[in-house]
Amino acid sequence: MNTGLNSQLSTEDVVRTFVEYFEERGHRRITGSTLLPPPGDPVLFTTSGMHPLTPYLEGRPHPLGRRLVNVQRCLRTTDLEEVGDSTHLTVFEMLGTWSLGDYEGQQSLHWGYDLLTDGFGIDPRLLHVTVFGGDDQVGPDTASLELWQDRGVPVELTVEDNWWPNGSTGPCGPDSEIFLWTGDTPPESTPTGDDRWVEIWNHVMMRHRRLVDGTLVPLPQRNIDTGLGLERLSSLLQGRTSVFECDLFAPWRSLVPGLWQLDQPSLRLVCDHLRSAMVVIGDGVRPANTGRGYVLRRLVRRVLTVLWRDAPSRQLTDLPVELVRHTSGHFRQDVDPHDVRRVLIEEERRFRLLLDRGRQVLARPRFQGPLDEGDFHYLHDTHGLPRDLVLTLRQG
Ligand code: SER
């Protein structure tokens, strides 16, 4: 992978450059929230920077005005299966900007292009964008198309890929995504045709609301919502081949391989999930069999499943507290790293007990053949064995 970049910018520098650029253009910095959405919100975790701003996108005046910028930590369980590749993390940070009924999309895209090329030094010839091509409800996004054509950036028109919803109902709109070429050859093909085009910045023209029956109505104001994955941008600017190679993962890269010998995808999964689990715990979540606690439990169990595949004696008590301290420090969490580590170790102990019990139960004659729904319910309700664990144990 060759982005032609080898910037000395640290991730902290990237944040500072980004925030200052938008502050100079009238944006006020808002403090990012934790991973936990406000009470009453149906989703388990904050999944994007706009998420905590939903009431303001729907028209409530924001106390800091109409132009905002922030860094928001997010957790996406939809990407769980993709972790281990070079661009996805479970917990990541999103740099974001908003126009709450103020400037329009062309202005946002102009600033985006200017900051990437002039501010961060990206060669404009390595950029490609996508733009909403229109469907039977909303016309093509000609304003964005014109802006990009004017800048000489190649455009691909799509429909579903350029529509951003925050769930099945609520604020949504067409978006324009900016991609950076990461191949070793000169750029070729288009973002949907070649995954060496990596998405770096999404600008959403958030001016519609989707109702429960699927129809679209205009929001009270025309907003812009942009989001840019920090670790991804940072690693690309640092000329790195994956998010795990940016400066934020330096302590992980130096400490984890010495503890456990793992192949690359497993090492990435272990680092990502442990780091994500630490952040989730630092935001107050504890392992449980439902909701947020179950997401945390799954993260820890996935780590242990990978670790124990080759060596069942591996244990989280070997995890250096430094890694917890580094993580909670970066996310500015006011927690005692020893407490976070203790939660992980206690969860490991419970999982070992559960596995032992699970193996004994599944050895019974009743469970030797194919399992039906009744069996899965019984194993879950009576023995606390979730379906995914039963399936794993039967494979093993
Ligand atoms: N909401 C958009 C996204 O998450 C842009 O912030 O990609």
Coordinates of C-alpha atoms and ligand atoms in Angstrom, one line a residue:
M1 CA 0.0 0.0 0.0
N2 CA 1.4 3.3 -1.0
T3 CA -0.4 6.5 -0.3
G4 CA 2.6 8.6 -1.2
L5 CA 2.5 10.0 2.3
N6 CA 4.8 9.6 5.2
S7 CA 3.7 12.4 7.4
Q8 CA 5.2 12.8 10.9
L9 CA 1.8 13.8 12.2
S10 CA 0.7 11.9 15.2
T11 CA -2.9 11.1 15.8
E12 CA -3.1 13.9 18.3
D13 CA -1.7 16.3 15.6
V14 CA -4.4 15.1 13.1
V15 CA -7.1 15.9 15.7
R16 CA -5.7 19.3 16.4
T17 CA -5.2 20.2 12.7
F18 CA -8.8 19.1 12.0
V19 CA -10.4 20.9 14.9
E20 CA -8.5 24.1 14.4
Y21 CA -9.2 24.2 10.7
F22 CA -13.0 24.1 11.5
E23 CA -12.7 26.4 14.5
E24 CA -11.1 29.0 12.2
R25 CA -14.2 28.7 10.0
G26 CA -16.7 29.4 12.8
H27 CA -17.2 26.0 14.3
R28 CA -17.4 25.4 18.0
R29 CA -15.9 22.3 19.5
I30 CA -18.3 20.2 21.4
T31 CA -17.2 17.5 23.9
G32 CA -17.8 14.0 22.5
S33 CA -20.0 11.9 24.6
T34 CA -19.3 8.4 25.9
L35 CA -20.2 5.2 24.0
L36 CA -23.5 5.1 25.8
P37 CA -26.3 6.9 24.0
P38 CA -28.7 9.1 26.0
P39 CA -31.5 7.3 27.9
G40 CA -34.5 6.4 25.7
D41 CA -32.3 5.9 22.6
P42 CA -33.0 2.4 21.2
V43 CA -29.5 1.6 20.0
L44 CA -27.0 0.0 22.4
F45 CA -23.9 2.2 21.6
T46 CA -23.1 5.4 19.9
T47 CA -22.4 4.4 16.3
S48 CA -21.4 7.8 14.7
G49 CA -20.6 11.3 15.6
M50 CA -24.1 12.6 14.6
H51 CA -25.8 10.2 16.9
P52 CA -25.8 12.3 20.1
L53 CA -26.8 15.3 17.9
T54 CA -30.0 13.9 16.5
P55 CA -32.3 16.3 18.4
Y56 CA -30.4 19.3 16.9
L57 CA -30.4 17.9 13.4
E58 CA -34.2 17.7 13.9
G59 CA -34.4 21.4 14.6
R60 CA -33.7 22.0 18.3
P61 CA -31.3 24.9 18.6
H62 CA -27.9 23.8 19.8
P63 CA -26.5 26.0 22.7
L64 CA -23.2 26.4 20.8
G65 CA -24.7 27.5 17.6
R66 CA -25.0 26.2 14.0
R67 CA -21.5 25.1 13.2
L68 CA -20.0 22.4 15.3
V69 CA -16.9 20.1 15.3
N70 CA -15.9 17.2 17.6
V71 CA -14.2 13.9 18.1
Q72 CA -16.6 11.2 19.1
R73 CA -15.9 7.6 20.1
C74 CA -18.1 5.1 18.4
L75 CA -18.7 1.3 18.5
R76 CA -20.0 -0.6 15.5
T77 CA -20.9 -4.2 16.0
T78 CA -21.8 -4.5 12.4
D79 CA -18.1 -4.4 11.6
L80 CA -17.3 -7.1 14.1
E81 CA -16.8 -9.7 11.4
E82 CA -14.6 -7.4 9.4
V83 CA -12.1 -6.7 12.2
G84 CA -8.8 -8.3 11.3
D85 CA -8.7 -6.6 8.0
S86 CA -6.7 -3.4 7.7
T87 CA -9.3 -0.7 8.0
H88 CA -11.9 -1.7 10.6
L89 CA -11.9 -1.3 14.3
T90 CA -14.7 -2.1 16.7
V91 CA -14.2 1.0 18.8
F92 CA -12.9 3.9 16.8
E93 CA -13.0 7.7 16.9
M94 CA -14.8 9.8 14.4
L95 CA -13.9 13.4 13.6
G96 CA -17.1 15.2 12.7
T97 CA -18.4 18.6 11.6
W98 CA -22.0 19.9 11.4
S99 CA -23.9 22.6 9.8
L100 CA -27.2 22.8 11.6
G101 CA -29.3 24.6 9.0
D102 CA -26.4 26.9 8.2
Y103 CA -24.1 26.3 5.1
E104 CA -24.8 23.8 2.3
G105 CA -23.1 20.8 1.0
Q106 CA -20.8 22.5 -1.6
Q107 CA -19.2 24.5 1.2
S108 CA -18.6 21.4 3.3
L109 CA -17.1 19.5 0.4
H110 CA -14.9 22.5 -0.5
W111 CA -13.5 22.6 3.0
G112 CA -13.1 18.9 3.0
Y113 CA -11.1 18.9 -0.2
D114 CA -9.0 21.9 1.0
L115 CA -8.1 20.4 4.3
L116 CA -7.2 17.0 2.9
T117 CA -5.0 18.4 0.1
D118 CA -3.7 21.7 1.5
G119 CA -3.9 20.9 5.2
F120 CA -2.8 17.3 5.3
G121 CA -0.8 17.3 2.0
I122 CA -2.7 14.5 0.2
D123 CA -2.0 14.4 -3.5
P124 CA -5.4 15.3 -5.2
R125 CA -4.7 12.8 -7.9
L126 CA -5.1 10.0 -5.3
L127 CA -8.7 11.1 -4.5
H128 CA -11.9 9.7 -6.0
V129 CA -15.4 10.6 -4.8
T130 CA -18.9 9.1 -4.9
V131 CA -22.1 11.1 -5.2
F132 CA -25.8 10.1 -4.9
G133 CA -27.2 9.4 -8.4
G134 CA -30.9 9.8 -7.5
D135 CA -33.7 7.3 -7.0
D136 CA -37.5 7.4 -7.3
Q137 CA -37.9 9.6 -4.2
V138 CA -34.9 12.0 -4.3
G139 CA -33.2 13.4 -7.4
P140 CA -29.4 13.2 -8.1
D141 CA -27.1 15.4 -6.0
T142 CA -26.1 17.7 -8.8
A143 CA -24.6 20.4 -6.4
S144 CA -22.0 17.9 -5.1
L145 CA -21.4 16.6 -8.6
E146 CA -20.7 20.1 -9.9
L147 CA -18.3 20.9 -7.0
W148 CA -16.2 17.8 -7.7
Q149 CA -16.2 18.3 -11.4
D150 CA -15.0 21.8 -10.8
R151 CA -12.1 20.5 -8.7
G152 CA -11.2 17.8 -11.3
V153 CA -11.9 14.9 -8.9
P154 CA -13.2 11.8 -10.5
V155 CA -16.8 11.0 -9.5
E156 CA -18.7 7.7 -9.3
L157 CA -22.5 7.9 -9.0
T158 CA -24.2 5.3 -6.9
V159 CA -27.7 5.0 -5.2
E160 CA -27.7 2.9 -2.0
D161 CA -24.0 3.5 -1.2
N162 CA -24.6 7.2 -1.2
W163 CA -27.6 7.3 1.0
W164 CA -26.9 7.7 4.8
P165 CA -29.5 6.6 7.3
N166 CA -29.0 6.4 11.0
G167 CA -31.2 3.4 11.4
S168 CA -34.4 2.6 9.6
T169 CA -36.2 5.8 10.7
G170 CA -35.1 9.4 11.5
P171 CA -32.7 11.9 9.9
C172 CA -31.1 10.8 6.6
G173 CA -29.9 12.0 3.3
P174 CA -27.7 11.7 0.3
D175 CA -24.0 11.7 0.9
S176 CA -20.8 12.2 -0.9
E177 CA -17.9 10.0 0.2
I178 CA -14.2 10.8 -0.4
F179 CA -11.8 7.9 -1.1
L180 CA -8.1 7.8 -1.0
W181 CA -6.1 5.5 -3.3
T182 CA -3.9 3.1 -1.3
G183 CA -2.5 0.9 -4.1
D184 CA 1.1 0.5 -5.2
T185 CA 0.2 1.3 -8.8
P186 CA -1.3 4.5 -10.1
P187 CA -5.0 4.8 -9.3
E188 CA -7.4 2.7 -11.3
S189 CA -11.0 1.7 -11.4
T190 CA -13.6 3.3 -9.0
P191 CA -14.4 3.0 -5.3
T192 CA -17.0 0.3 -5.9
G193 CA -14.8 -1.5 -8.3
D194 CA -11.5 -1.7 -6.3
D195 CA -11.1 -1.9 -2.6
R196 CA -7.8 -0.2 -2.7
W197 CA -9.9 2.9 -2.7
V198 CA -10.4 3.4 1.0
E199 CA -13.2 5.7 2.2
I200 CA -11.9 8.5 4.4
W201 CA -14.6 11.1 4.7
N202 CA -18.3 11.1 4.4
H203 CA -20.4 14.3 3.9
V204 CA -24.1 13.7 4.4
M205 CA -26.6 16.3 3.2
M206 CA -29.0 15.5 6.1
R207 CA -32.2 17.1 5.1
H208 CA -34.8 14.3 5.2
R209 CA -36.5 12.3 7.9
R210 CA -37.6 8.7 7.2
L211 CA -41.0 7.8 8.8
V212 CA -42.0 4.4 10.1
D213 CA -44.0 3.7 6.9
G214 CA -40.8 4.4 4.8
T215 CA -41.8 7.8 3.4
L216 CA -39.5 10.7 3.4
V217 CA -40.4 14.1 4.7
P218 CA -38.1 17.2 4.9
L219 CA -36.4 18.0 8.2
P220 CA -37.2 21.4 9.5
Q221 CA -33.7 22.5 8.4
R222 CA -31.1 21.5 5.8
N223 CA -28.1 20.1 7.7
I224 CA -24.7 18.8 6.9
D225 CA -23.2 16.0 8.9
T226 CA -19.7 14.8 8.1
G227 CA -17.7 12.0 9.6
L228 CA -14.1 10.9 9.2
G229 CA -12.6 7.8 10.8
L230 CA -9.6 9.1 12.8
E231 CA -7.5 6.0 13.1
R232 CA -7.9 5.3 9.4
L233 CA -6.9 8.8 8.3
S234 CA -4.1 8.8 10.7
S235 CA -2.6 5.6 9.6
L236 CA -2.9 6.5 5.9
L237 CA -1.3 9.9 6.6
Q238 CA 1.5 8.1 8.4
G239 CA 2.1 5.9 5.3
R240 CA 1.0 2.8 7.2
T241 CA -0.6 -0.3 5.7
S242 CA -3.3 -0.7 8.4
V243 CA -5.0 1.0 11.2
F244 CA -3.1 -1.3 13.6
E245 CA 0.1 0.3 12.5
C246 CA -0.7 3.9 13.4
D247 CA 0.9 5.4 16.5
L248 CA -2.1 4.7 18.7
F249 CA -1.3 0.9 18.5
A250 CA 2.4 1.3 19.2
P251 CA 2.2 -0.2 22.8
W252 CA 0.0 -3.0 21.6
R253 CA 2.5 -3.8 18.8
S254 CA 5.4 -3.9 21.1
L255 CA 3.7 -5.8 24.0
V256 CA 1.2 -8.3 22.7
P257 CA 3.4 -10.4 20.3
G258 CA 5.8 -11.0 23.2
L259 CA 2.9 -12.5 25.3
W260 CA 1.2 -14.6 22.7
Q261 CA 2.4 -15.7 19.3
L262 CA -0.4 -15.1 16.9
D263 CA -0.9 -14.8 13.1
Q264 CA -1.6 -11.4 11.8
P265 CA -5.5 -11.5 11.6
S266 CA -5.6 -13.1 15.1
L267 CA -3.2 -10.5 16.5
R268 CA -5.4 -7.7 15.1
L269 CA -8.6 -9.2 16.4
V270 CA -7.1 -9.7 19.9
C271 CA -5.7 -6.1 20.0
D272 CA -8.9 -4.6 18.6
H273 CA -11.3 -6.5 20.9
L274 CA -9.3 -6.1 24.0
R275 CA -8.9 -2.4 23.4
S276 CA -12.6 -2.1 22.6
A277 CA -13.5 -4.1 25.7
M278 CA -11.4 -1.8 27.9
V279 CA -13.1 1.3 26.5
V280 CA -16.5 -0.2 27.0
I281 CA -15.7 -1.1 30.6
G282 CA -14.2 2.4 31.1
D283 CA -17.6 3.8 30.0
G284 CA -19.3 1.9 32.8
V285 CA -20.5 -1.3 31.1
R286 CA -20.1 -4.7 32.8
P287 CA -20.4 -8.2 31.2
A288 CA -24.0 -9.5 31.1
N289 CA -26.2 -11.8 29.1
T290 CA -28.1 -9.1 27.4
G291 CA -27.7 -5.7 25.8
R292 CA -24.4 -3.8 26.1
G293 CA -23.1 -6.2 28.6
Y294 CA -23.5 -9.0 26.1
V295 CA -21.6 -7.1 23.4
L296 CA -18.8 -6.7 25.9
R297 CA -19.0 -10.4 26.8
R298 CA -18.8 -11.4 23.2
L299 CA -15.7 -9.2 22.6
V300 CA -13.9 -10.9 25.5
R301 CA -15.0 -14.4 24.5
R302 CA -13.9 -13.9 21.0
V303 CA -10.5 -12.9 22.2
L304 CA -10.3 -15.9 24.5
T305 CA -11.5 -18.3 21.8
V306 CA -8.7 -17.1 19.5
L307 CA -6.1 -17.3 22.3
W308 CA -7.1 -20.7 23.5
R309 CA -7.3 -22.2 20.0
D310 CA -3.6 -22.8 20.0
A311 CA -2.8 -22.7 23.8
P312 CA -5.5 -23.1 26.4
S313 CA -3.2 -22.0 29.1
R314 CA -3.0 -18.5 27.8
Q315 CA -4.6 -16.1 30.3
L316 CA -5.5 -12.4 30.6
T317 CA -3.7 -12.1 33.9
D318 CA -0.6 -11.7 31.6
L319 CA -2.1 -8.6 30.2
P320 CA 0.1 -5.6 31.1
V321 CA -1.8 -2.9 33.0
E322 CA 0.1 -0.4 30.8
L323 CA -2.2 -1.3 27.9
V324 CA -5.2 -0.4 29.9
R325 CA -3.6 2.8 31.2
H326 CA -2.7 3.8 27.6
T327 CA -6.2 3.1 26.4
S328 CA -8.1 4.9 29.1
G329 CA -5.7 7.8 28.9
H330 CA -6.2 8.2 25.2
F331 CA -10.0 8.1 25.7
R332 CA -9.8 10.4 28.7
Q333 CA -11.6 8.0 31.0
D334 CA -11.4 8.6 34.7
V335 CA -10.9 5.0 35.8
D336 CA -8.4 2.9 37.7
P337 CA -6.7 0.7 35.1
H338 CA -6.4 -2.1 37.6
D339 CA -10.2 -2.2 38.0
V340 CA -10.7 -2.5 34.2
R341 CA -8.2 -5.3 34.1
R342 CA -9.9 -7.0 37.0
V343 CA -13.2 -7.0 35.1
L344 CA -11.5 -8.7 32.1
I345 CA -9.9 -11.3 34.3
E346 CA -13.1 -12.1 36.2
E347 CA -14.9 -12.5 32.8
E348 CA -12.2 -14.9 31.7
R349 CA -12.7 -17.0 34.9
R350 CA -16.5 -17.2 34.2
F351 CA -15.9 -18.2 30.6
R352 CA -13.6 -21.0 31.6
L353 CA -16.2 -22.3 34.1
L354 CA -18.9 -22.0 31.5
L355 CA -16.9 -23.9 28.9
D356 CA -16.2 -26.7 31.3
R357 CA -19.8 -27.0 32.2
G358 CA -20.8 -26.7 28.5
R359 CA -18.5 -29.5 27.5
Q360 CA -20.0 -31.8 30.2
V361 CA -23.5 -31.0 29.2
L362 CA -22.9 -31.4 25.5
A363 CA -21.3 -34.8 26.1
R364 CA -24.7 -36.2 27.2
P365 CA -26.3 -38.6 24.8
R366 CA -29.3 -36.3 24.3
F367 CA -27.0 -33.8 22.5
Q368 CA -25.1 -36.1 20.2
G369 CA -27.3 -35.7 17.2
P370 CA -28.5 -32.5 15.5
L371 CA -29.9 -29.9 17.9
D372 CA -33.3 -28.4 17.5
E373 CA -34.7 -25.1 18.7
G374 CA -35.9 -26.7 21.9
D375 CA -32.4 -28.0 22.7
F376 CA -31.0 -24.5 22.1
H377 CA -33.6 -23.0 24.5
Y378 CA -32.9 -25.6 27.1
L379 CA -29.1 -25.1 26.9
H380 CA -29.5 -21.4 27.2
D381 CA -32.2 -21.2 29.8
T382 CA -31.0 -24.0 32.1
H383 CA -27.3 -24.0 31.6
G384 CA -26.6 -20.4 30.5
L385 CA -25.0 -21.6 27.2
P386 CA -25.7 -19.2 24.4
R387 CA -26.3 -20.6 20.9
D388 CA -23.0 -19.3 19.5
L389 CA -21.1 -20.9 22.3
V390 CA -22.9 -24.2 21.8
L391 CA -22.0 -24.2 18.1
T392 CA -18.4 -23.4 18.9
L393 CA -18.1 -26.2 21.4
R394 CA -19.6 -28.7 19.0
Q395 CA -17.1 -27.7 16.4
G396 CA -14.2 -28.0 18.7
Ligands
SER1 N1 -23.1 10.1 9.8 C1 -22.1 9.9 8.8 C2 -21.3 8.6 9.0 O1 -21.4 8.1 10.1 C3 -21.2 11.1 8.7 O2 -20.9 11.5 9.9 O3 -20.6 8.2 8.2

